[in-house]
PDB file of C-alpha atoms in Angstrom:
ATOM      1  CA  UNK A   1     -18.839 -33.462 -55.531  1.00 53.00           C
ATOM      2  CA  UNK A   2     -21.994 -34.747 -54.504  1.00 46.00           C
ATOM      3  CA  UNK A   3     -24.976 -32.534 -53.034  1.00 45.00           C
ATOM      4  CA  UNK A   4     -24.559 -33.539 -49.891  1.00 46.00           C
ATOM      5  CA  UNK A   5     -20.843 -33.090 -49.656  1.00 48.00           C
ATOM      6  CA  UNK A   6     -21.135 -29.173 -51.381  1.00 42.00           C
ATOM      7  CA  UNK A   7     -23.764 -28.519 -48.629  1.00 45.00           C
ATOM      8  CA  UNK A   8     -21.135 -29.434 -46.050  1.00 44.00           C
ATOM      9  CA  UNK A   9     -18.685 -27.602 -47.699  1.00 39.00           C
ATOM     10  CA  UNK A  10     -20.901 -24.639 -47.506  1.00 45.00           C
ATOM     11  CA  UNK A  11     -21.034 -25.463 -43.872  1.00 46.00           C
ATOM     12  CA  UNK A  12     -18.045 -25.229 -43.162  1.00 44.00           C
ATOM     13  CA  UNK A  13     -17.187 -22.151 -45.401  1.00 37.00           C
ATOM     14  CA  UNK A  14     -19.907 -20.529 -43.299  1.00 36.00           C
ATOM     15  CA  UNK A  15     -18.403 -21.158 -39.714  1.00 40.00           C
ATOM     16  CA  UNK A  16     -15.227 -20.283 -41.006  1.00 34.00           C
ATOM     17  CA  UNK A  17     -16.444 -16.758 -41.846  1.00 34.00           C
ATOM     18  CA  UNK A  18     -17.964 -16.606 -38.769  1.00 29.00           C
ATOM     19  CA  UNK A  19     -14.954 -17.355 -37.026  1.00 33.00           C
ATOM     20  CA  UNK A  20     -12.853 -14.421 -38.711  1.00 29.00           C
ATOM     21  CA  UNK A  21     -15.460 -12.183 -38.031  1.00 30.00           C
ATOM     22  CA  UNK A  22     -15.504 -13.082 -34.453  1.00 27.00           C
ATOM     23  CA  UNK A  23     -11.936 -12.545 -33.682  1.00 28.00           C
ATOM     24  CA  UNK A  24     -12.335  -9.648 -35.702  1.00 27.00           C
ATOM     25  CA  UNK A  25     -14.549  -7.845 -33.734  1.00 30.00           C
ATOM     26  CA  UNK A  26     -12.715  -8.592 -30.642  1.00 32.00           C
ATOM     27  CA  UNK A  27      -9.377  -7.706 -31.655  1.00 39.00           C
ATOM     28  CA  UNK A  28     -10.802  -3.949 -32.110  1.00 36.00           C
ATOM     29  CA  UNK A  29     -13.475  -3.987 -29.235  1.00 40.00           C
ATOM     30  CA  UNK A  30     -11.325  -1.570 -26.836  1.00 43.00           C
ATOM     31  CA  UNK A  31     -13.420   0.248 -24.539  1.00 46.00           C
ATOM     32  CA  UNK A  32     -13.279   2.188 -20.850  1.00 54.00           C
ATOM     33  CA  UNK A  33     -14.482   0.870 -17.970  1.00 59.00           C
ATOM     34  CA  UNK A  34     -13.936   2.992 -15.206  1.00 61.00           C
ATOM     35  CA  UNK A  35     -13.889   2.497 -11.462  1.00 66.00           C
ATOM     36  CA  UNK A  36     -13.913  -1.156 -10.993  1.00 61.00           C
ATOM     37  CA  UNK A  37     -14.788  -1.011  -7.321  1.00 60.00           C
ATOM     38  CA  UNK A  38     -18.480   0.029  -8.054  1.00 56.00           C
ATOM     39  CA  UNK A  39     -21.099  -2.755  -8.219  1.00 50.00           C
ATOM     40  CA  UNK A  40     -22.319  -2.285 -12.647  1.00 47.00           C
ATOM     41  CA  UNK A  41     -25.881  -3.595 -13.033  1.00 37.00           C
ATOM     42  CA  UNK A  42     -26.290  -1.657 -16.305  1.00 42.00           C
ATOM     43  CA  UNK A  43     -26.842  -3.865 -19.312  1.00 41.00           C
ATOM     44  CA  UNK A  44     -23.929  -4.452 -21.732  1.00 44.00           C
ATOM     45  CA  UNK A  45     -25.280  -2.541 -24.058  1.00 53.00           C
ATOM     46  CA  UNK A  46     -25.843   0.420 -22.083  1.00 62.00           C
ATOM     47  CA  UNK A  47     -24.483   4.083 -23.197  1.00 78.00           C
ATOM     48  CA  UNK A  48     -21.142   4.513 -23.441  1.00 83.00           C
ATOM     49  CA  UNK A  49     -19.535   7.899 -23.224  1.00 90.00           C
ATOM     50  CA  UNK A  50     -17.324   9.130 -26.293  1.00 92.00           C
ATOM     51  CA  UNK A  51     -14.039   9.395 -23.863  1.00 92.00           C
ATOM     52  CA  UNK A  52     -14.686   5.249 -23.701  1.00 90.00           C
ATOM     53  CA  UNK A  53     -13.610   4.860 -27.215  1.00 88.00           C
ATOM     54  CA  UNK A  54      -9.380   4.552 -27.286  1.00 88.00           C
ATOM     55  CA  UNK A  55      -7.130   6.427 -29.442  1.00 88.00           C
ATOM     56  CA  UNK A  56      -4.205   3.966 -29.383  1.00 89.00           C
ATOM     57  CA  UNK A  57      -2.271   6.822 -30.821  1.00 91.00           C
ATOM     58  CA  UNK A  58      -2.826   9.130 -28.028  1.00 95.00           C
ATOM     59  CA  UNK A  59      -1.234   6.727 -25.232  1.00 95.00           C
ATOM     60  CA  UNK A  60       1.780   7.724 -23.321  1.00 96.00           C
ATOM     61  CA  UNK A  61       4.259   4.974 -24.484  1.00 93.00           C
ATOM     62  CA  UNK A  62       6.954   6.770 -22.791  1.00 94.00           C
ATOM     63  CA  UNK A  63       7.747   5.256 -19.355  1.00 94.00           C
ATOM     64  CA  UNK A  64       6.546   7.910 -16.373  1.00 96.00           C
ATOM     65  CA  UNK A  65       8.104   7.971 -13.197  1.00 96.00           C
ATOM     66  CA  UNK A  66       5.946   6.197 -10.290  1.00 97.00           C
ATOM     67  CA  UNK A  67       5.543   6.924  -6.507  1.00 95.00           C
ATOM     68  CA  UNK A  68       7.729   3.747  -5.667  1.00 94.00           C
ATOM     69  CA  UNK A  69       5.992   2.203  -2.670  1.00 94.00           C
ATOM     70  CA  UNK A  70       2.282   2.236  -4.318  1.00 95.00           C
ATOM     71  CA  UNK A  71       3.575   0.850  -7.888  1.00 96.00           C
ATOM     72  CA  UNK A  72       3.488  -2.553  -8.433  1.00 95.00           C
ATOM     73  CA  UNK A  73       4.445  -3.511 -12.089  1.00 94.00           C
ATOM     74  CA  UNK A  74       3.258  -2.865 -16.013  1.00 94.00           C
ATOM     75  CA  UNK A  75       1.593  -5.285 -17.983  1.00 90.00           C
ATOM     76  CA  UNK A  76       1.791  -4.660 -22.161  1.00 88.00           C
ATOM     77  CA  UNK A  77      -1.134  -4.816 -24.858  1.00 83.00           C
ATOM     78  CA  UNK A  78      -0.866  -4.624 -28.223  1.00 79.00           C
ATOM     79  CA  UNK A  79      -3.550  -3.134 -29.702  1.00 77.00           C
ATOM     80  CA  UNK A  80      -3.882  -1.919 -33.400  1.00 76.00           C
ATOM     81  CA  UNK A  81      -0.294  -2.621 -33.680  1.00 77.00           C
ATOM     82  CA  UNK A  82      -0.025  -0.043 -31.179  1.00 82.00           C
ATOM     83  CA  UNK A  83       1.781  -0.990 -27.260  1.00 84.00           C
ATOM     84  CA  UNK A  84      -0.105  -0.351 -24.212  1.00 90.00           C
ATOM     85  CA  UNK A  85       1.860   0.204 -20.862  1.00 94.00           C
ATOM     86  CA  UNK A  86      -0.892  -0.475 -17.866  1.00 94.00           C
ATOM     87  CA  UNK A  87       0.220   0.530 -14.830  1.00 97.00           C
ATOM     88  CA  UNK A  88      -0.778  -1.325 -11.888  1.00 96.00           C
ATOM     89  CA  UNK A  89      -1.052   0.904  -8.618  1.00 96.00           C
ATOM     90  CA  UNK A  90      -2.570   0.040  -4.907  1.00 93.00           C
ATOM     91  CA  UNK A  91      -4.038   2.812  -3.108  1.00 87.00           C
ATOM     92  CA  UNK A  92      -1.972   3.844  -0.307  1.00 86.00           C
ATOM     93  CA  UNK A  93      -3.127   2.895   3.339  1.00 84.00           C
ATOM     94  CA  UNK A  94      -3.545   6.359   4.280  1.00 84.00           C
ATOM     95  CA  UNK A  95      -6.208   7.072   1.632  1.00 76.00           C
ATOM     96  CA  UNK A  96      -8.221   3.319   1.478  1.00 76.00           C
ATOM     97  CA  UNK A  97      -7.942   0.820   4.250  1.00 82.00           C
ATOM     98  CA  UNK A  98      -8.402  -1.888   1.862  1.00 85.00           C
ATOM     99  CA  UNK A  99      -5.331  -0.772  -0.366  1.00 86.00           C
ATOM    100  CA  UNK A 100      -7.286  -0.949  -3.578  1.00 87.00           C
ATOM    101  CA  UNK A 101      -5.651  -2.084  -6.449  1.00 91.00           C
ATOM    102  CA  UNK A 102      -6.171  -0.642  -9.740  1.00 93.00           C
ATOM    103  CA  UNK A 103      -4.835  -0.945 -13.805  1.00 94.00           C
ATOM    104  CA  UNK A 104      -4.246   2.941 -15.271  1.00 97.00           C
ATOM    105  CA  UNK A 105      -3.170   3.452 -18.973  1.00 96.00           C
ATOM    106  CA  UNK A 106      -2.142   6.968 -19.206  1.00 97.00           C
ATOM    107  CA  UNK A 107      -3.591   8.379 -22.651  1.00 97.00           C
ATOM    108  CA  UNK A 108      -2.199  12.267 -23.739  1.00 97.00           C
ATOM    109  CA  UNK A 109      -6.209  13.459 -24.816  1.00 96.00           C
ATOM    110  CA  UNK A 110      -9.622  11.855 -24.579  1.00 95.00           C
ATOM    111  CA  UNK A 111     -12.870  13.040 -26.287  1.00 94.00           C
ATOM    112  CA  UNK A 112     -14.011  15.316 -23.594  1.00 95.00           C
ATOM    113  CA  UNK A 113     -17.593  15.531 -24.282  1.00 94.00           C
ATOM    114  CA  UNK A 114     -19.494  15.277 -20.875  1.00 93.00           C
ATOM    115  CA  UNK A 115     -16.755  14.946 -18.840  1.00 95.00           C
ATOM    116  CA  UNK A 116     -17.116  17.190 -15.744  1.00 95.00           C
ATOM    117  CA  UNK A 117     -13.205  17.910 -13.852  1.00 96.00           C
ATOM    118  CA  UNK A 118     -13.698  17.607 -10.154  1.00 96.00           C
ATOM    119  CA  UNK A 119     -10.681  19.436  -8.573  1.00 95.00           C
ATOM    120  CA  UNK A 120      -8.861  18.075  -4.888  1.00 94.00           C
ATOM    121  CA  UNK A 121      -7.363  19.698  -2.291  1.00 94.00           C
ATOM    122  CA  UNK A 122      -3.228  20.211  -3.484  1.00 92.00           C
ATOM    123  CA  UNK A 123      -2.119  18.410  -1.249  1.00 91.00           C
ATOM    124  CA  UNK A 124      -3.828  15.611  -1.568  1.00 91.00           C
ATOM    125  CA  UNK A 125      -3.729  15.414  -5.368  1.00 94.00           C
ATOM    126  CA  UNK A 126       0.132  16.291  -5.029  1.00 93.00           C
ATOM    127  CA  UNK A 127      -0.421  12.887  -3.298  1.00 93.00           C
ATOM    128  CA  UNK A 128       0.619  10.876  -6.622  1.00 95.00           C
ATOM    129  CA  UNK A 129       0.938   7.104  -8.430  1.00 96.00           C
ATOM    130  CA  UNK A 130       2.813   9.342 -11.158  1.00 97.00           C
ATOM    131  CA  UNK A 131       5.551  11.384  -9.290  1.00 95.00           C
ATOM    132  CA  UNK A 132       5.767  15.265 -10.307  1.00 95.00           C
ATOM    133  CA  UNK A 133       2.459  15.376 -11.092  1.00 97.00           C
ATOM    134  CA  UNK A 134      -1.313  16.658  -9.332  1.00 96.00           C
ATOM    135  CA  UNK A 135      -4.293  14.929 -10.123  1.00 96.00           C
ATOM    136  CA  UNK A 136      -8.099  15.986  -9.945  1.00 97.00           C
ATOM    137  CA  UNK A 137     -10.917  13.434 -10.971  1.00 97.00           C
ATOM    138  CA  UNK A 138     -12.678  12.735 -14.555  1.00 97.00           C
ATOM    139  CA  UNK A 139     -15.962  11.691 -14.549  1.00 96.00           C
ATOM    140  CA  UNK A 140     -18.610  11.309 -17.986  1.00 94.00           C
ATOM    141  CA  UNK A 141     -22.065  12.739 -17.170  1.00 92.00           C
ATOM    142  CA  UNK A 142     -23.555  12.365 -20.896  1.00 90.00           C
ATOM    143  CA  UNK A 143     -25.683   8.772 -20.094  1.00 87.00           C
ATOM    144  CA  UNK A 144     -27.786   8.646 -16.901  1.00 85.00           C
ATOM    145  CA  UNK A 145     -25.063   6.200 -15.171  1.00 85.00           C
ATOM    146  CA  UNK A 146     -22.286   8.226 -14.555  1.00 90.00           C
ATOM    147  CA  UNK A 147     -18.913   6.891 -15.320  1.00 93.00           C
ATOM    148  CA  UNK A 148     -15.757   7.483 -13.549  1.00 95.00           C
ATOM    149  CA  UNK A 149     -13.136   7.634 -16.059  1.00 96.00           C
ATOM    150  CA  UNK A 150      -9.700   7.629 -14.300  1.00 96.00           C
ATOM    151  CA  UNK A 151      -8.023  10.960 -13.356  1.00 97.00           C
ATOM    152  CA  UNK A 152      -6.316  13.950 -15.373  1.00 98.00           C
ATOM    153  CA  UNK A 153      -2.799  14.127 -14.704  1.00 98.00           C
ATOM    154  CA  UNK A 154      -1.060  17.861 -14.672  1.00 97.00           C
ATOM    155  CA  UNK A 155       2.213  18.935 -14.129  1.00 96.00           C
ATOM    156  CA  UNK A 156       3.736  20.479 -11.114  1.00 92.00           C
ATOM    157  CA  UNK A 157       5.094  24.107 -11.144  1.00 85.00           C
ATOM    158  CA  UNK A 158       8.753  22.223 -11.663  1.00 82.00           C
ATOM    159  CA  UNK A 159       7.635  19.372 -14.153  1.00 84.00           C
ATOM    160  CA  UNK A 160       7.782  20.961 -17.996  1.00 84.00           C
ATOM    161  CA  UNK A 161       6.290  17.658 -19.159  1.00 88.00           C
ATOM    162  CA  UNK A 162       3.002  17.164 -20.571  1.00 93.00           C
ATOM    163  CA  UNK A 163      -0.334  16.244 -18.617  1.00 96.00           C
ATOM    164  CA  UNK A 164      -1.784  13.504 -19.448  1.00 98.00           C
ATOM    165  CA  UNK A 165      -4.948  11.720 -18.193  1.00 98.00           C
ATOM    166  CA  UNK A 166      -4.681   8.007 -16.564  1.00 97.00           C
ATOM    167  CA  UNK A 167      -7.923   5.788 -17.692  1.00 96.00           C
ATOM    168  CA  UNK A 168      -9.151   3.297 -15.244  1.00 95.00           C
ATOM    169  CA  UNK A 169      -8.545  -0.055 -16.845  1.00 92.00           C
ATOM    170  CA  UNK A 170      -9.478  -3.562 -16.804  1.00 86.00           C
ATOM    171  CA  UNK A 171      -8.890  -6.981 -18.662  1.00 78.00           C
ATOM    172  CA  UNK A 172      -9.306 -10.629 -18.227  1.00 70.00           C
ATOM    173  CA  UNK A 173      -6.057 -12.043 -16.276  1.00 64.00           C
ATOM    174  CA  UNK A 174      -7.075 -15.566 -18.469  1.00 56.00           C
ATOM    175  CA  UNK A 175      -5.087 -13.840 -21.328  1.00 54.00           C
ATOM    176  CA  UNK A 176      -2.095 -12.454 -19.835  1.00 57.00           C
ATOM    177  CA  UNK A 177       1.279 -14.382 -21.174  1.00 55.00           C
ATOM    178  CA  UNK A 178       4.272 -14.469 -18.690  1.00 55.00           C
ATOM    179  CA  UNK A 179       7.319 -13.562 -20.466  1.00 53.00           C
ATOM    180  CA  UNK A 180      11.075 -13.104 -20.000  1.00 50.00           C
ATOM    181  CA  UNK A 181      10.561  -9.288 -20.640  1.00 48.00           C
ATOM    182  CA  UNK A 182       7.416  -9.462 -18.359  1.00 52.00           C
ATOM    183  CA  UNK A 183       3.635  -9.423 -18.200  1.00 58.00           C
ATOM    184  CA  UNK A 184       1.983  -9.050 -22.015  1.00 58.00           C
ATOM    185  CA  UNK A 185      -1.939  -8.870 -22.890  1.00 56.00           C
ATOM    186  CA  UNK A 186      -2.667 -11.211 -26.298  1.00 55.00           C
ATOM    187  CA  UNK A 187      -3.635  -8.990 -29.391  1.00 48.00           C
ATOM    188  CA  UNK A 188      -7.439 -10.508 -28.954  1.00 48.00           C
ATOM    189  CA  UNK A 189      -7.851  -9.790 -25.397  1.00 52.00           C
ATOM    190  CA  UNK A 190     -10.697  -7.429 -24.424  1.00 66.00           C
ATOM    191  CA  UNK A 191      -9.661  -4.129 -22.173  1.00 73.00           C
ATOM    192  CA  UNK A 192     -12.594  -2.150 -21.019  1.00 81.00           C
ATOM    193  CA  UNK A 193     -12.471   1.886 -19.561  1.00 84.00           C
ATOM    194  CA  UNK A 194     -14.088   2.995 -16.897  1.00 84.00           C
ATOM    195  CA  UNK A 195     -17.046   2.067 -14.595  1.00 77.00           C
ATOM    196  CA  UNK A 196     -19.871   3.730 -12.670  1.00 83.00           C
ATOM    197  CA  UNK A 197     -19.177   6.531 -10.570  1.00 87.00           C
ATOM    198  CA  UNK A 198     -19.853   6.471  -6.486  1.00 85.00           C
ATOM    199  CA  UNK A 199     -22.741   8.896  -5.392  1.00 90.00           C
ATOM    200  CA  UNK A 200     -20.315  11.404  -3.482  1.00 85.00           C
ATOM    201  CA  UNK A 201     -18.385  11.892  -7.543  1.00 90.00           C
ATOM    202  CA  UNK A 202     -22.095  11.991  -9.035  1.00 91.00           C
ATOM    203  CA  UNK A 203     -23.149  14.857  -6.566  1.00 92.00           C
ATOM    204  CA  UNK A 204     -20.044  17.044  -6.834  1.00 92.00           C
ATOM    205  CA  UNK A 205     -20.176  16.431 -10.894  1.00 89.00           C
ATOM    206  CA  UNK A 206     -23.538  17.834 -10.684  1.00 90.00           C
ATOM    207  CA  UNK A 207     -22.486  21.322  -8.403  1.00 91.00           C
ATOM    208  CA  UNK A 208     -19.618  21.727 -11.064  1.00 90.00           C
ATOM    209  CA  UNK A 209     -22.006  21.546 -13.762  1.00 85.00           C
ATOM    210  CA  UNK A 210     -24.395  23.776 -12.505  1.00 84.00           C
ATOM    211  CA  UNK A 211     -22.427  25.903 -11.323  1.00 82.00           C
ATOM    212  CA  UNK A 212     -20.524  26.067 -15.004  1.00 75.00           C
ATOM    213  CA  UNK A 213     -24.115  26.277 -16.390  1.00 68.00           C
ATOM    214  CA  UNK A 214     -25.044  29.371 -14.418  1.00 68.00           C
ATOM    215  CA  UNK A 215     -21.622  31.410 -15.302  1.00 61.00           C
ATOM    216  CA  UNK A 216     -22.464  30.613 -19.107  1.00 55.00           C
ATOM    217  CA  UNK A 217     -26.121  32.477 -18.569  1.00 53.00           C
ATOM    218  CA  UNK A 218     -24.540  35.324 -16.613  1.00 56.00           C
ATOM    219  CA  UNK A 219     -22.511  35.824 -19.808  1.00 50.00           C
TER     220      UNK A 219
END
């Protein structure tokens, strides 16, 4: 071959590699989002809180029982070889006006550095997308935007089945494939966890913490 042709042939070799590499990375760039009613003017490369980092082994892949009349269907992504059930929900009229919709994959453990528990009132956390269970609110204080994770998930007095914590999800709809057994993500599609938390979240994050930070002095 002539100069000219191995120098295009080196071209080509070198988009090709770039090409792998590119699907690569987004094949395995899982992250959390969080709350995706919150206006995010953070840069994309702003600090991300451990719990944003899946465990594709840690999701609940058995199917949980739903509070009928805010459920709306589960869409399926394959990630790592691994299937992800996402469980769309609207919020019920009585809570949010607006009925706001939102994508929860329920995960059994997340790395809880940072993340503050804000407990409800029972009755409104018995108030429930997942039916036999109470949920209280998970938000990451380690980076100076707080990030509301989803919610944890535990067990009422006559449920013996495990808590579980439901991440706030989201995903492009451009790469969801209709299918005769339903709605299912492509392996290269991007899902990202959590999003920044609402000031009322930030402020009660804070009392629990210093509150938590106090009792550890006392001791």
């Amino acid at each position: 071959p002539t100069r000219r042709g191995m120098g295009m042939l080196g071209g080509s070799l070198l988009a090709l590699l770039l090409s792998v590499s590119l699907s690569t990375n987004a094949d395995g760039d899982v992250q959390v989002s969080g709350n995706p009613y919150m206006t995010d003017t953070c840069p994309s490369d702003r600090c991300k809180c451990p719990a944003q980092s899946l465990n594709p082994l840690s999701v609940v892949v058995t199917p949980l029982v739903t509070q009928s009349y805010t459920f709306s269907r589960i869409v399926h992504k394959k990630f790592m070889g691994m299937d992800l059930p996402i469980y769309h929900f609207n919020q019920p009229e009585r809570l949010s006006r607006l009925q706001l919709a939102f994508r929860i994959l329920p995960v059994y453990t997340i790395d809880e550095t940072g993340v503050i528990d804000i407990p409800v009132e029972h009755a409104k956390g018995a108030d429930s997308w997942f039916s036999g269970y109470t949920w209280s609110i998970l938000v990451c204080t380690l980076c100076e935007e707080r990030t509301h994770l989803g919610w944890r998930y535990t067990p009422n007095s006559s449920n013996n089945s495990q808590g579980f914590i439901g991440l706030i999800v989201s995903y492009s709809e451009s790469t969801e494939l209709k299918t005769a057994a339903g709605s299912i993500l492509e392996d290269k599609s991007e899902l990202a966890i959590g999003s920044p938390a609402p000031e009322w979240m930030i402020a009660a994050a804070a009392t629990i913490a210093e509150s938590s930070s106090r009792s550890t002095l006392r001791v």
